[in-house]
PDB file of C-alpha atoms in Angstrom:
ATOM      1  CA  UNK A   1      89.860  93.134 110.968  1.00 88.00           C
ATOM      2  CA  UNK A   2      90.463  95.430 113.758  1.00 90.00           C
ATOM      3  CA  UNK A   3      87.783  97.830 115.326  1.00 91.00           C
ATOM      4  CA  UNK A   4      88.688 101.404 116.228  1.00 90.00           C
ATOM      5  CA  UNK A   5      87.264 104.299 118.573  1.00 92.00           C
ATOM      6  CA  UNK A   6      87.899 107.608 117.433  1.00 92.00           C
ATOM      7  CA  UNK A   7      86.824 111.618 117.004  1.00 94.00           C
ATOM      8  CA  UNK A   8      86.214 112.587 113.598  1.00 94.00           C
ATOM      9  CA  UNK A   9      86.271 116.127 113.131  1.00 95.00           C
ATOM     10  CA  UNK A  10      85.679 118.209 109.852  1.00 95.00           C
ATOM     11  CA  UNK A  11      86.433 121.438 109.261  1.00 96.00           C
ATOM     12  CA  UNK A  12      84.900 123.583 106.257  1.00 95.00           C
ATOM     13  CA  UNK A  13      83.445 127.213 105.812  1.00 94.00           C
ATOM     14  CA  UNK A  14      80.202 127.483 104.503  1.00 93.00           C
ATOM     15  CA  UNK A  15      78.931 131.518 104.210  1.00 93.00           C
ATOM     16  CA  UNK A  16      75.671 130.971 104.637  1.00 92.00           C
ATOM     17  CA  UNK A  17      76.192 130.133 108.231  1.00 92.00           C
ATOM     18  CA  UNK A  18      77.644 133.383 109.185  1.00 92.00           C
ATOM     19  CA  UNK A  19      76.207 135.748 111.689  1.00 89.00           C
ATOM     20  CA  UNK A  20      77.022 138.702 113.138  1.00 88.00           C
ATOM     21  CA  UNK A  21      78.274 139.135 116.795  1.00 82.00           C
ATOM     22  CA  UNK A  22      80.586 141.381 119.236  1.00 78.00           C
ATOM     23  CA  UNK A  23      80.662 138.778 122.095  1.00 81.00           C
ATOM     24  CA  UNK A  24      80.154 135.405 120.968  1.00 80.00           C
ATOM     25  CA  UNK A  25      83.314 133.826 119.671  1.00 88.00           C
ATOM     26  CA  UNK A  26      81.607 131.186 118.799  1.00 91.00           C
ATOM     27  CA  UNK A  27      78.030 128.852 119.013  1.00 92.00           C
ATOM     28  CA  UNK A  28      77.901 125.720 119.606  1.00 92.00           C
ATOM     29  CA  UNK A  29      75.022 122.887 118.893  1.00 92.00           C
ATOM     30  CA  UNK A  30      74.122 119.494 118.749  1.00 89.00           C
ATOM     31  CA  UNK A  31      73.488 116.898 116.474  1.00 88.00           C
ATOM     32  CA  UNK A  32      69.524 118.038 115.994  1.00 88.00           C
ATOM     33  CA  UNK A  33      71.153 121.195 113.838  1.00 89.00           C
ATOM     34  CA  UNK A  34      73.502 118.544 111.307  1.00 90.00           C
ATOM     35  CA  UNK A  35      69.805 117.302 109.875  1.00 87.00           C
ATOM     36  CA  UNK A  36      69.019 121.005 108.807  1.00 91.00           C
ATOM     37  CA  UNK A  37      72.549 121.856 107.503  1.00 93.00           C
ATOM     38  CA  UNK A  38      75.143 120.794 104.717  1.00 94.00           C
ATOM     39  CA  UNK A  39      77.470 117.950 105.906  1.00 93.00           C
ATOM     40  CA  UNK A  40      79.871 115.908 104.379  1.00 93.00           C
ATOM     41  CA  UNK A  41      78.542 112.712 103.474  1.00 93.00           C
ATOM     42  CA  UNK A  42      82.169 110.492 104.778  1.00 95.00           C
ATOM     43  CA  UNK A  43      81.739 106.836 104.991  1.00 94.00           C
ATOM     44  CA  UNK A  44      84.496 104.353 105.550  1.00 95.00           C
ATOM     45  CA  UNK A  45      86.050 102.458 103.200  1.00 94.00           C
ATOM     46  CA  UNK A  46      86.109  98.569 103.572  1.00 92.00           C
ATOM     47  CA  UNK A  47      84.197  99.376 107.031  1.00 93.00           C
ATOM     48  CA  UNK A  48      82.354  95.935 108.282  1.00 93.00           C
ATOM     49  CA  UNK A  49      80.928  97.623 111.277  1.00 94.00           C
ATOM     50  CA  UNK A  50      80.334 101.185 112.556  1.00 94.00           C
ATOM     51  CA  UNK A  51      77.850 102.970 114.881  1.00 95.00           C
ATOM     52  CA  UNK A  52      77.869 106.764 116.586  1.00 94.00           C
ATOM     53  CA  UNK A  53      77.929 106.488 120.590  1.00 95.00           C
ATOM     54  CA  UNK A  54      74.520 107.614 121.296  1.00 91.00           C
ATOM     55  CA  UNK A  55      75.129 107.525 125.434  1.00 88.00           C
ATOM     56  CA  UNK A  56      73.534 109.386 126.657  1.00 87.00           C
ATOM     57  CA  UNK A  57      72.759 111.401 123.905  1.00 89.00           C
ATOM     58  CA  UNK A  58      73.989 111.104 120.323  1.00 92.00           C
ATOM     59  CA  UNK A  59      77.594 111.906 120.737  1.00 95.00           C
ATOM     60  CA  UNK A  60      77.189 114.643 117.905  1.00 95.00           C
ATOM     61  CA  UNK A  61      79.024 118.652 118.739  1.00 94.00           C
ATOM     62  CA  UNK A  62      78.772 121.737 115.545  1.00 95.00           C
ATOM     63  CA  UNK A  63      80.128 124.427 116.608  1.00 95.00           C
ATOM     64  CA  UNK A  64      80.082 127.640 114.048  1.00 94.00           C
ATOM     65  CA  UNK A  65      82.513 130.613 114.138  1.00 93.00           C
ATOM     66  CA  UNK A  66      80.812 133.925 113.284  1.00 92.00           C
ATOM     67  CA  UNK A  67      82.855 133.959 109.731  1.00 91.00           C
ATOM     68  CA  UNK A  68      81.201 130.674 108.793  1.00 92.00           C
ATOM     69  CA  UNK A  69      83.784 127.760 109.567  1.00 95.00           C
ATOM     70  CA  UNK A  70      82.353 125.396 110.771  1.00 96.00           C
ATOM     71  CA  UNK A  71      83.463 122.757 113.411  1.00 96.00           C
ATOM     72  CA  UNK A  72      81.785 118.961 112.972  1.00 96.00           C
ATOM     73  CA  UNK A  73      82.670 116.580 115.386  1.00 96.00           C
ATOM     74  CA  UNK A  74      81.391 112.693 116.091  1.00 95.00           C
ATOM     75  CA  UNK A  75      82.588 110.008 118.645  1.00 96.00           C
ATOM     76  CA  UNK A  76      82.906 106.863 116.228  1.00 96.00           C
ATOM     77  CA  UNK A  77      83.878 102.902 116.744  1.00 96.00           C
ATOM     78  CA  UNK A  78      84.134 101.547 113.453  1.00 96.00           C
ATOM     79  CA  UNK A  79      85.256  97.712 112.661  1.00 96.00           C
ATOM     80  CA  UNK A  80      87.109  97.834 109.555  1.00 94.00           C
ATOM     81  CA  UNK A  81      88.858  95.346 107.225  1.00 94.00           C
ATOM     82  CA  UNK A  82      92.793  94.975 107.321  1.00 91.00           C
ATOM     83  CA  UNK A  83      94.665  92.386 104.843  1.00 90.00           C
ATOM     84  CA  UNK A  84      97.209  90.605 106.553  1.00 88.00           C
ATOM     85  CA  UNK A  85     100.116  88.404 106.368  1.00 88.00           C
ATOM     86  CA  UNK A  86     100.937  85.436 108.907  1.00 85.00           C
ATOM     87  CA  UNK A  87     103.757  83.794 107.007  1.00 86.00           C
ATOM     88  CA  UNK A  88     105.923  84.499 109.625  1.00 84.00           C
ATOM     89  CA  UNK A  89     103.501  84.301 112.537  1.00 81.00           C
ATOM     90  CA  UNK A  90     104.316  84.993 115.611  1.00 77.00           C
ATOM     91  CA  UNK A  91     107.365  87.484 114.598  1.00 81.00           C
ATOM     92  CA  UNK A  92     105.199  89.384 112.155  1.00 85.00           C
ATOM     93  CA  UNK A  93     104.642  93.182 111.847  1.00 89.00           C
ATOM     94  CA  UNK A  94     101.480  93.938 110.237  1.00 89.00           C
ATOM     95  CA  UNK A  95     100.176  97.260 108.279  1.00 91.00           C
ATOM     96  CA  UNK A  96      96.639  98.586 108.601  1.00 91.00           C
ATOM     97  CA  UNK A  97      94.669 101.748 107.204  1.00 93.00           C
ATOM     98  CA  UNK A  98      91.402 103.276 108.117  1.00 93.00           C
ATOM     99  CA  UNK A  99      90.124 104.901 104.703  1.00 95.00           C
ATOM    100  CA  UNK A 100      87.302 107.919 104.781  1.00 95.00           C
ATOM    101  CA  UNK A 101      85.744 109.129 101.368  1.00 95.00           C
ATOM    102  CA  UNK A 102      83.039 111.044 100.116  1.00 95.00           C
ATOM    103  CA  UNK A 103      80.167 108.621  99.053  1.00 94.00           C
ATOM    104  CA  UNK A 104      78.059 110.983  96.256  1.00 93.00           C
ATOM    105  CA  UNK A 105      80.513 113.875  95.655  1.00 94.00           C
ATOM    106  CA  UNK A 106      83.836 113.599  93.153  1.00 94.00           C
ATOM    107  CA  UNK A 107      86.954 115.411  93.722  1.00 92.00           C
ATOM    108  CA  UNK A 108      85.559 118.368  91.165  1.00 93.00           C
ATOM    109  CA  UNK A 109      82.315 118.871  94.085  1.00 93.00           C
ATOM    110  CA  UNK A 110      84.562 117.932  97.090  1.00 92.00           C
ATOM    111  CA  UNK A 111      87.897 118.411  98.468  1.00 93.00           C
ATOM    112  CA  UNK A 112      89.160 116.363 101.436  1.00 93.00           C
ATOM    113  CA  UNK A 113      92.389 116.784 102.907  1.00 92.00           C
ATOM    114  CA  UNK A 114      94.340 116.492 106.437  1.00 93.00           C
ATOM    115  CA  UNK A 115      94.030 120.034 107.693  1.00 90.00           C
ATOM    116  CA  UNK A 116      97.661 119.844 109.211  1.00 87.00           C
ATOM    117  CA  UNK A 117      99.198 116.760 107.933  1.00 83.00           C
ATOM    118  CA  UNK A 118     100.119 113.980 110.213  1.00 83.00           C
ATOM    119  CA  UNK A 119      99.959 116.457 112.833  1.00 86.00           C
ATOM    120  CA  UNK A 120      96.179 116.173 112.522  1.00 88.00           C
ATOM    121  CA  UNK A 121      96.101 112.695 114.040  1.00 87.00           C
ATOM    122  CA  UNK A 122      96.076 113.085 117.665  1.00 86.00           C
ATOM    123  CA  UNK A 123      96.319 109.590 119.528  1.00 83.00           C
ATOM    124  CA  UNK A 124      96.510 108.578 123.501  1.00 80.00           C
ATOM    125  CA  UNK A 125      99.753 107.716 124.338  1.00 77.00           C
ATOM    126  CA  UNK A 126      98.430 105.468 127.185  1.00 77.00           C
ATOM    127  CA  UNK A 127      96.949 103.139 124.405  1.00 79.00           C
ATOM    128  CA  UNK A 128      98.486  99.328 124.739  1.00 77.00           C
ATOM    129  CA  UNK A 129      97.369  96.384 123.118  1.00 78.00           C
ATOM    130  CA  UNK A 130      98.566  92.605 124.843  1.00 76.00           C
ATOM    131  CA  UNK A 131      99.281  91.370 121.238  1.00 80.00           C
ATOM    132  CA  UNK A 132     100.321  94.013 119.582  1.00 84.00           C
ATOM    133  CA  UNK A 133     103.204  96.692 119.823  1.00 83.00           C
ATOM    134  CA  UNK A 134     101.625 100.167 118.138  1.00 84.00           C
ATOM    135  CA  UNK A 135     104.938 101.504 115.870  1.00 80.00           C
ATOM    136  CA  UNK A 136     103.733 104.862 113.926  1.00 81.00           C
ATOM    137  CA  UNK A 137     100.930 105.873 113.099  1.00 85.00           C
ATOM    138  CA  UNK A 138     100.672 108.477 109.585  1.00 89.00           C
ATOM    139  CA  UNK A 139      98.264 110.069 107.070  1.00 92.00           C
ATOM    140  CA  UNK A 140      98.486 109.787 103.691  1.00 92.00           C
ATOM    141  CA  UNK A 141      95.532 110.400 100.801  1.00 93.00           C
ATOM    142  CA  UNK A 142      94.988 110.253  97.170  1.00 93.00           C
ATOM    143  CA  UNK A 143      92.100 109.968  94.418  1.00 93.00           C
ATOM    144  CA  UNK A 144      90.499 106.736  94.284  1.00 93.00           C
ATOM    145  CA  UNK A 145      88.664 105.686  90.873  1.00 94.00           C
ATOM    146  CA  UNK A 146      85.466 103.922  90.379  1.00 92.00           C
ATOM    147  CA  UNK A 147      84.379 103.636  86.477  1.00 90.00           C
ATOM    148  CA  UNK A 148      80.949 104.147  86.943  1.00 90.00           C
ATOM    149  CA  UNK A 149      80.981 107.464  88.414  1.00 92.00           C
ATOM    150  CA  UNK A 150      84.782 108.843  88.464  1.00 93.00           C
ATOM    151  CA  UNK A 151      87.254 110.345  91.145  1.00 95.00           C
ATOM    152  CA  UNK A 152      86.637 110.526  95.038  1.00 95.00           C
ATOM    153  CA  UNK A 153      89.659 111.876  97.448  1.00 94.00           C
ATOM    154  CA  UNK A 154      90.502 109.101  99.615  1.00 95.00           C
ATOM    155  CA  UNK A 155      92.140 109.865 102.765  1.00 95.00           C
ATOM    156  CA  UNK A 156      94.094 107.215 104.707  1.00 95.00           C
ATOM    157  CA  UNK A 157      95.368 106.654 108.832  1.00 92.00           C
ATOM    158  CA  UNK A 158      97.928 103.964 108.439  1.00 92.00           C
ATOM    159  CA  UNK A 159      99.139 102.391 111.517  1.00 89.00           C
ATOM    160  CA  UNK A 160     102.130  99.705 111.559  1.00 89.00           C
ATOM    161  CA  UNK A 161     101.360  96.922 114.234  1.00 89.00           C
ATOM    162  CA  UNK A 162     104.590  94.545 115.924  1.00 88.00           C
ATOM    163  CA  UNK A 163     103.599  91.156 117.631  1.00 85.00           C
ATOM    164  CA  UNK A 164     104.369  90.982 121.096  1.00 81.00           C
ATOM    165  CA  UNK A 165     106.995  87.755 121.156  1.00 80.00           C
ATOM    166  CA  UNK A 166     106.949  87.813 124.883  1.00 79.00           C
ATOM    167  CA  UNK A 167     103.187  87.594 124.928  1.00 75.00           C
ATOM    168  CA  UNK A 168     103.242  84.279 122.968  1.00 77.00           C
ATOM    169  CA  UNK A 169     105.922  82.797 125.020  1.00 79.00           C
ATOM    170  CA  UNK A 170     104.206  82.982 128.183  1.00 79.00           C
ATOM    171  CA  UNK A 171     100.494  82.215 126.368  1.00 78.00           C
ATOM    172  CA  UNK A 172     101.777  79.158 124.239  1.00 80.00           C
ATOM    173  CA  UNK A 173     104.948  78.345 124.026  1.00 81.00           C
ATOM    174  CA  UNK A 174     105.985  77.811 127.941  1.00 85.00           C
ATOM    175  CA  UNK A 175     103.222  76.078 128.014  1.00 85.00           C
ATOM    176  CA  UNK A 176     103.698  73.895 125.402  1.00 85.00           C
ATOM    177  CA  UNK A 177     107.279  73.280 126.465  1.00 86.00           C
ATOM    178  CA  UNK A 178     106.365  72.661 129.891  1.00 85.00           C
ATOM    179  CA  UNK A 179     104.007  69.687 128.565  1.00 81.00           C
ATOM    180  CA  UNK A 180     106.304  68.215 126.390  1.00 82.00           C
ATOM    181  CA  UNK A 181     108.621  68.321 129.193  1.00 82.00           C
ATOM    182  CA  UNK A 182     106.027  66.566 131.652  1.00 77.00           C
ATOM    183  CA  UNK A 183     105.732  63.799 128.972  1.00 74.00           C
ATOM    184  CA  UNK A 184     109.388  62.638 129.505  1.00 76.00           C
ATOM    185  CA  UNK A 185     108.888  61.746 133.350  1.00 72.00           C
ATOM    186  CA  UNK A 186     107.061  58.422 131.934  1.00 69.00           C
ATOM    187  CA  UNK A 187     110.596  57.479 130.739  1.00 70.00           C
ATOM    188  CA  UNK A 188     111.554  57.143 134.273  1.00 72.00           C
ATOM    189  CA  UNK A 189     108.454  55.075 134.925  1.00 70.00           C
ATOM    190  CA  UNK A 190     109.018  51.399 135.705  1.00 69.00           C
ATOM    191  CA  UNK A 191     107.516  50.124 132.757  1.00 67.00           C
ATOM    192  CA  UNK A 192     105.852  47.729 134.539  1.00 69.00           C
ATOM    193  CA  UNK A 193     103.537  50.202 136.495  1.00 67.00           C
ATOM    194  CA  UNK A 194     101.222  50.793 133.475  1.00 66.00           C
ATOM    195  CA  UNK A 195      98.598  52.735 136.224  1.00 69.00           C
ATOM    196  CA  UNK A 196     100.958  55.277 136.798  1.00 62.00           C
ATOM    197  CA  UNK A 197     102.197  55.632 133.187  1.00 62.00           C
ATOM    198  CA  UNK A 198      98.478  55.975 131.768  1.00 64.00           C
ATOM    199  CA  UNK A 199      97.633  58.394 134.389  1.00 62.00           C
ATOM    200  CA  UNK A 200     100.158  60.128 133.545  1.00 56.00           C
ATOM    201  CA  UNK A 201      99.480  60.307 130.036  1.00 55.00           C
ATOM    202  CA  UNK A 202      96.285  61.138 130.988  1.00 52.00           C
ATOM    203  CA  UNK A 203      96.820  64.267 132.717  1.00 50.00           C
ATOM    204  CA  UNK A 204      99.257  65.411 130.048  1.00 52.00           C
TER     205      UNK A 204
END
């Protein structure tokens, strides 16, 4: 699995939200308004674990434009399921996705799509992981099927992951070398000193 911190922002227009105004660009509110308003229900796909940051206040911002778009955002760690393959541990590369879908509404209630393509997936560039080597990271979606109640859109953030060689070969195999290495100065052990050979099989 892998757990990830991120903004999720919607963006939608609901009419019934709009109000009239010659100074306000915009109004902005917290998460109190979301109970009283339409939302989209989006849950994670294959999530394990997931909470909203509630420090120190829920970590919740609407903001709606006098036309009726409306802004949703959320500050979100999720821990989410990622299939992987360690045949060729520790050169590897590995290939993850963080799925979002409607839970009640079918692609004939509800739309979702990536309001400007990959472009909408804004990342730090200072992010760095000691095992890992980040590669690309890309949207994708399509319609996912359940038979019991039909069609959801299913949008994806798929992120390629490279092991870091050079962590492993200062984490386990110098070390491992090293201590084999060690080992051999028994050879040069009088045989007859079996202290110094045991202790030094010992410390090995």
């Amino acid at each position: 699995d892998f757990t990830m911190t991120l903004y999720l922002r919607h963006y939608w227009k609901d009419e019934r939200l709009a109000f009239s105004s010659t100074s306000n660009k915009s109004m902005t509110f917290d998460g109190r308004l979301v109970k009283k308003i339409w939302v989209p229900d989006v849950f994670f796909v294959h999530s394990k674990r997931s909470f909203i940051h509630d420090t120190t206040t829920d970590n919740i911002m609407l903001r709606v434009f006098p036309d009726g778009h409306v802004l949703y955002s959320m500050r979100i760690t999720v821990t989410a399921m990622c299939n992987m393959d360690f045949s060729h541990f520790p050169l590897d590369s590995q290939t993850c996705s963080l799925e979002l879908e409607s839970y009640a509404y079918t692609d004939e209630d509800l739309m979702l799509y990536w309001k400007n393509g990959d472009e909408s997936l804004k990342t730090d560039e200072k992010i760095s992981l000691s095992q890992f080597l980040i590669q690309k990271f890309h949207t994708t979606s399509r319609l996912a099927f359940y038979s019991s109640t039909g069609w959801y859109n299913r949008l994806y953030i798929n992120f390629t992951l490279r092991r870091h060689i050079f962590f492993f070969l200062l984490q386990t195999y110098f070390p491992a070398t090293l201590m084999v290495m060690l080992s051999w100065v028994s050879f040069w052990i009088d045989r007859r000193a079996v202290p110094a050979r045991v202790s030094l099989g010992k410390s090995i």
